GROMACS .gro file of C-alpha atoms in nm:
model
  202
    1MET     CA    1   0.326   2.547   1.108
    2SER     CA    2   0.323   2.355   1.432
    3ASP     CA    3   0.341   2.523   1.778
    4PRO     CA    4   0.670   2.466   1.947
    5ARG     CA    5   0.473   2.383   2.258
    6GLU     CA    6   0.287   2.095   2.091
    7ALA     CA    7   0.497   1.823   2.233
    8GLU     CA    8   0.452   1.936   2.575
    9TRP     CA    9   0.066   1.971   2.532
   10ILE     CA   10   0.077   1.600   2.388
   11ALA     CA   11   0.275   1.473   2.688
   12ALA     CA   12   0.041   1.662   2.929
   13ALA     CA   13  -0.269   1.550   2.750
   14ARG     CA   14  -0.151   1.186   2.755
   15THR     CA   15  -0.159   1.206   3.141
   16GLY     CA   16  -0.527   1.349   3.130
   17ASP     CA   17  -0.468   1.711   3.121
   18THR     CA   18  -0.775   1.842   2.961
   19ASN     CA   19  -0.641   2.198   2.946
   20ALA     CA   20  -0.335   2.079   2.732
   21PHE     CA   21  -0.578   1.889   2.504
   22GLU     CA   22  -0.779   2.187   2.464
   23GLU     CA   23  -0.464   2.350   2.338
   24LEU     CA   24  -0.428   2.094   2.061
   25VAL     CA   25  -0.787   2.101   1.964
   26HIS     CA   26  -0.726   2.501   1.905
   27LEU     CA   27  -0.431   2.428   1.726
   28TYR     CA   28  -0.558   2.184   1.478
   29GLU     CA   29  -0.941   2.253   1.489
   30LYS     CA   30  -0.931   2.466   1.155
   31ARG     CA   31  -0.724   2.224   0.970
   32VAL     CA   32  -0.919   1.930   1.072
   33LEU     CA   33  -1.266   2.096   0.985
   34ALA     CA   34  -1.110   2.203   0.625
   35LEU     CA   35  -1.024   1.831   0.586
   36THR     CA   36  -1.370   1.709   0.691
   37GLN     CA   37  -1.545   1.958   0.489
   38ARG     CA   38  -1.345   1.850   0.182
   39ILE     CA   39  -1.459   1.486   0.218
   40CYS     CA   40  -1.796   1.538   0.354
   41ARG     CA   41  -1.884   1.892   0.170
   42ASN     CA   42  -2.189   1.919   0.411
   43PRO     CA   43  -2.135   2.159   0.694
   44GLU     CA   44  -2.316   1.978   0.956
   45ASP     CA   45  -2.144   1.634   0.870
   46ALA     CA   46  -1.795   1.793   0.845
   47ALA     CA   47  -1.881   1.943   1.207
   48GLU     CA   48  -1.993   1.617   1.320
   49ALA     CA   49  -1.670   1.436   1.180
   50ALA     CA   50  -1.447   1.681   1.328
   51GLN     CA   51  -1.586   1.630   1.660
   52GLU     CA   52  -1.588   1.260   1.643
   53ALA     CA   53  -1.199   1.288   1.541
   54PHE     CA   54  -1.112   1.506   1.843
   55PHE     CA   55  -1.318   1.270   2.062
   56ALA     CA   56  -1.144   0.964   1.916
   57ALA     CA   57  -0.814   1.155   1.975
   58TRP     CA   58  -0.873   1.230   2.322
   59GLN     CA   59  -0.956   0.859   2.380
   60GLY     CA   60  -0.660   0.719   2.209
   61LEU     CA   61  -0.421   0.957   2.314
   62LYS     CA   62  -0.264   0.731   2.575
   63ASN     CA   63  -0.164   0.500   2.295
   64PHE     CA   64  -0.019   0.770   2.069
   65ARG     CA   65   0.350   0.645   2.045
   66GLY     CA   66   0.468   0.921   1.794
   67GLU     CA   67   0.565   0.677   1.528
   68SER     CA   68   0.416   0.941   1.309
   69SER     CA   69   0.351   1.307   1.375
   70PHE     CA   70   0.045   1.415   1.576
   71SER     CA   71  -0.075   1.592   1.267
   72THR     CA   72  -0.079   1.282   1.054
   73TRP     CA   73  -0.254   1.084   1.343
   74ILE     CA   74  -0.531   1.344   1.376
   75TYR     CA   75  -0.572   1.369   0.994
   76ARG     CA   76  -0.629   0.968   0.985
   77LEU     CA   77  -0.865   1.014   1.246
   78ALA     CA   78  -1.053   1.285   1.064
   79SER     CA   79  -1.035   1.117   0.745
   80ASN     CA   80  -1.189   0.791   0.885
   81ALA     CA   81  -1.457   0.995   1.090
   82SER     CA   82  -1.554   1.141   0.763
   83VAL     CA   83  -1.564   0.818   0.547
   84ASP     CA   84  -1.730   0.631   0.820
   85LEU     CA   85  -2.015   0.893   0.874
   86LEU     CA   86  -2.081   0.902   0.482
   87ARG     CA   87  -2.093   0.538   0.474
   88ARG     CA   88  -2.293   0.505   0.797
   89GLU     CA   89  -2.537   0.757   0.703
   90GLY     CA   90  -2.552   0.722   0.311
   91ARG     CA   91  -2.629   1.114   0.331
   92ARG     CA   92  -2.678   1.357   0.031
   93GLN     CA   93  -2.408   1.593   0.037
   94ALA     CA   94  -2.430   1.966  -0.039
   95ALA     CA   95  -2.148   2.170  -0.152
   96VAL     CA   96  -1.954   2.374   0.079
   97SER     CA   97  -1.853   2.743   0.050
   98LEU     CA   98  -1.601   2.777  -0.249
   99ASP     CA   99  -1.448   3.102  -0.136
  100ASP     CA  100  -1.243   2.954   0.146
  101LYS     CA  101  -0.858   2.981   0.162
  102ASP     CA  102  -0.794   2.597   0.125
  103LEU     CA  103  -0.807   2.594  -0.252
  104ASN     CA  104  -0.422   2.615  -0.372
  105PHE     CA  105  -0.474   2.864  -0.648
  106GLU     CA  106  -0.139   3.020  -0.726
  107ILE     CA  107  -0.241   3.387  -0.836
  108PRO     CA  108  -0.350   3.611  -0.526
  109ALA     CA  109  -0.689   3.736  -0.601
  110SER     CA  110  -0.599   4.093  -0.564
  111THR     CA  111  -0.405   4.075  -0.880
  112LEU     CA  112  -0.689   3.937  -1.085
  113SER     CA  113  -0.899   4.141  -1.309
  114PRO     CA  114  -1.294   4.097  -1.256
  115GLN     CA  115  -1.305   3.885  -1.554
  116GLU     CA  116  -1.003   3.676  -1.440
  117GLU     CA  117  -1.149   3.651  -1.093
  118ALA     CA  118  -1.488   3.524  -1.234
  119GLU     CA  119  -1.305   3.263  -1.441
  120ARG     CA  120  -1.102   3.129  -1.138
  121ARG     CA  121  -1.460   3.135  -0.948
  122GLU     CA  122  -1.605   2.933  -1.230
  123LEU     CA  123  -1.298   2.683  -1.219
  124ARG     CA  124  -1.348   2.654  -0.857
  125GLU     CA  125  -1.714   2.549  -0.882
  126GLN     CA  126  -1.596   2.306  -1.144
  127VAL     CA  127  -1.328   2.154  -0.920
  128GLU     CA  128  -1.589   2.136  -0.642
  129ALA     CA  129  -1.834   1.968  -0.877
  130GLY     CA  130  -1.581   1.732  -1.022
  131LEU     CA  131  -1.463   1.605  -0.665
  132GLN     CA  132  -1.808   1.545  -0.570
  133GLU     CA  133  -1.850   1.310  -0.883
  134LEU     CA  134  -1.527   1.102  -0.757
  135PRO     CA  135  -1.542   0.787  -0.560
  136LEU     CA  136  -1.480   0.865  -0.199
  137GLU     CA  137  -1.127   0.680  -0.215
  138TYR     CA  138  -1.005   0.925  -0.501
  139ARG     CA  139  -1.157   1.219  -0.347
  140THR     CA  140  -0.990   1.156  -0.005
  141VAL     CA  141  -0.648   1.143  -0.144
  142LEU     CA  142  -0.675   1.432  -0.376
  143VAL     CA  143  -0.789   1.637  -0.073
  144LEU     CA  144  -0.514   1.527   0.133
  145ARG     CA  145  -0.239   1.595  -0.150
  146GLU     CA  146  -0.353   1.883  -0.342
  147MET     CA  147  -0.539   2.116  -0.062
  148HIS     CA  148  -0.348   1.975   0.222
  149GLN     CA  149  -0.018   1.952   0.053
  150LEU     CA  150   0.063   1.608   0.260
  151ARG     CA  151   0.341   1.399   0.113
  152TYR     CA  152   0.275   1.061  -0.035
  153ASP     CA  153   0.425   0.899   0.282
  154GLU     CA  154   0.201   1.107   0.494
  155ILE     CA  155  -0.117   1.023   0.299
  156ALA     CA  156  -0.020   0.645   0.307
  157GLN     CA  157   0.025   0.689   0.703
  158THR     CA  158  -0.280   0.863   0.733
  159LEU     CA  159  -0.524   0.609   0.538
  160LYS     CA  160  -0.318   0.329   0.653
  161VAL     CA  161  -0.264   0.190   0.301
  162ASP     CA  162   0.087   0.149   0.127
  163VAL     CA  163   0.252   0.439  -0.098
  164GLY     CA  164   0.189   0.269  -0.422
  165THR     CA  165  -0.177   0.264  -0.353
  166VAL     CA  166  -0.171   0.624  -0.291
  167LYS     CA  167  -0.001   0.712  -0.607
  168SER     CA  168  -0.242   0.494  -0.802
  169ARG     CA  169  -0.531   0.648  -0.629
  170ILE     CA  170  -0.416   1.006  -0.674
  171ASN     CA  171  -0.325   0.931  -1.044
  172ARG     CA  172  -0.654   0.790  -1.110
  173GLY     CA  173  -0.849   1.055  -0.932
  174ARG     CA  174  -0.646   1.325  -1.132
  175LYS     CA  175  -0.737   1.149  -1.468
  176ARG     CA  176  -1.116   1.135  -1.354
  177LEU     CA  177  -1.122   1.504  -1.242
  178ARG     CA  178  -0.908   1.626  -1.560
  179PHE     CA  179  -1.176   1.419  -1.786
  180PHE     CA  180  -1.469   1.606  -1.589
  181LEU     CA  181  -1.310   1.951  -1.636
  182GLN     CA  182  -1.249   1.883  -2.029
  183GLU     CA  183  -1.611   1.766  -2.058
  184GLN     CA  184  -1.712   2.119  -1.898
  185GLY     CA  185  -1.459   2.298  -2.123
  186ASN     CA  186  -1.287   2.453  -1.815
  187PHE     CA  187  -0.962   2.281  -1.820
  188SER     CA  188  -0.623   2.362  -1.993
  189PRO     CA  189  -0.354   2.095  -1.974
  190PRO     CA  190  -0.039   2.193  -1.794
  191SER     CA  191   0.296   2.218  -1.961
  192PRO     CA  192   0.514   1.911  -1.982
  193SER     CA  193   0.761   2.060  -1.742
  194LYS     CA  194   0.483   2.160  -1.512
  195GLU     CA  195   0.334   1.825  -1.508
  196SER     CA  196   0.680   1.659  -1.454
  197GLU     CA  197   0.742   1.866  -1.152
  198ARG     CA  198   0.404   1.778  -0.993
  199GLY     CA  199   0.462   1.400  -1.074
  200GLY     CA  200   0.804   1.421  -0.899
  201ARG     CA  201   0.675   1.591  -0.575
  202SER     CA  202   0.680   1.358  -0.287
   0.00000   0.00000   0.00000
């Protein structure tokens, strides 16, 4: 949820107020780091990408005109920093913790039996492994859509591509991820009504 003082901090930071910019960093640092972790999956790379994103934000804030929200803008910077870092370094990527709160599972853990919790943990691991197998362009849109709940138009603004490209990448990424999970024997297709509801969400 956005802080009502965000607009004030942005305006002040654009004039060079470092304290105001620190407030913006504090407001978004967890979300930005969660995003870079999902793309990089190596904690050190994720932290470096997040730092680069905020540095780019500080340098580019004078040119921020508000055509998109600040959150969309900072997500774009974080996505670009993550992708650039991976391509520049060609680094091997280790998996991040699977116990964070960014995976959007509908059933609270407290309501699950030990067996159900173990099954959900296994599913998390398989989802993470499947994401790792996806091409970077598919992984990025799925992370933004499924784990950060951005709309199609927000993802398009973030990645500077058109909405049709976003939808195509999401569909292809989901198919590849679904195939991976089926291969692992850990996937149950959603009901038609659930799939229709998901497909119509924008």
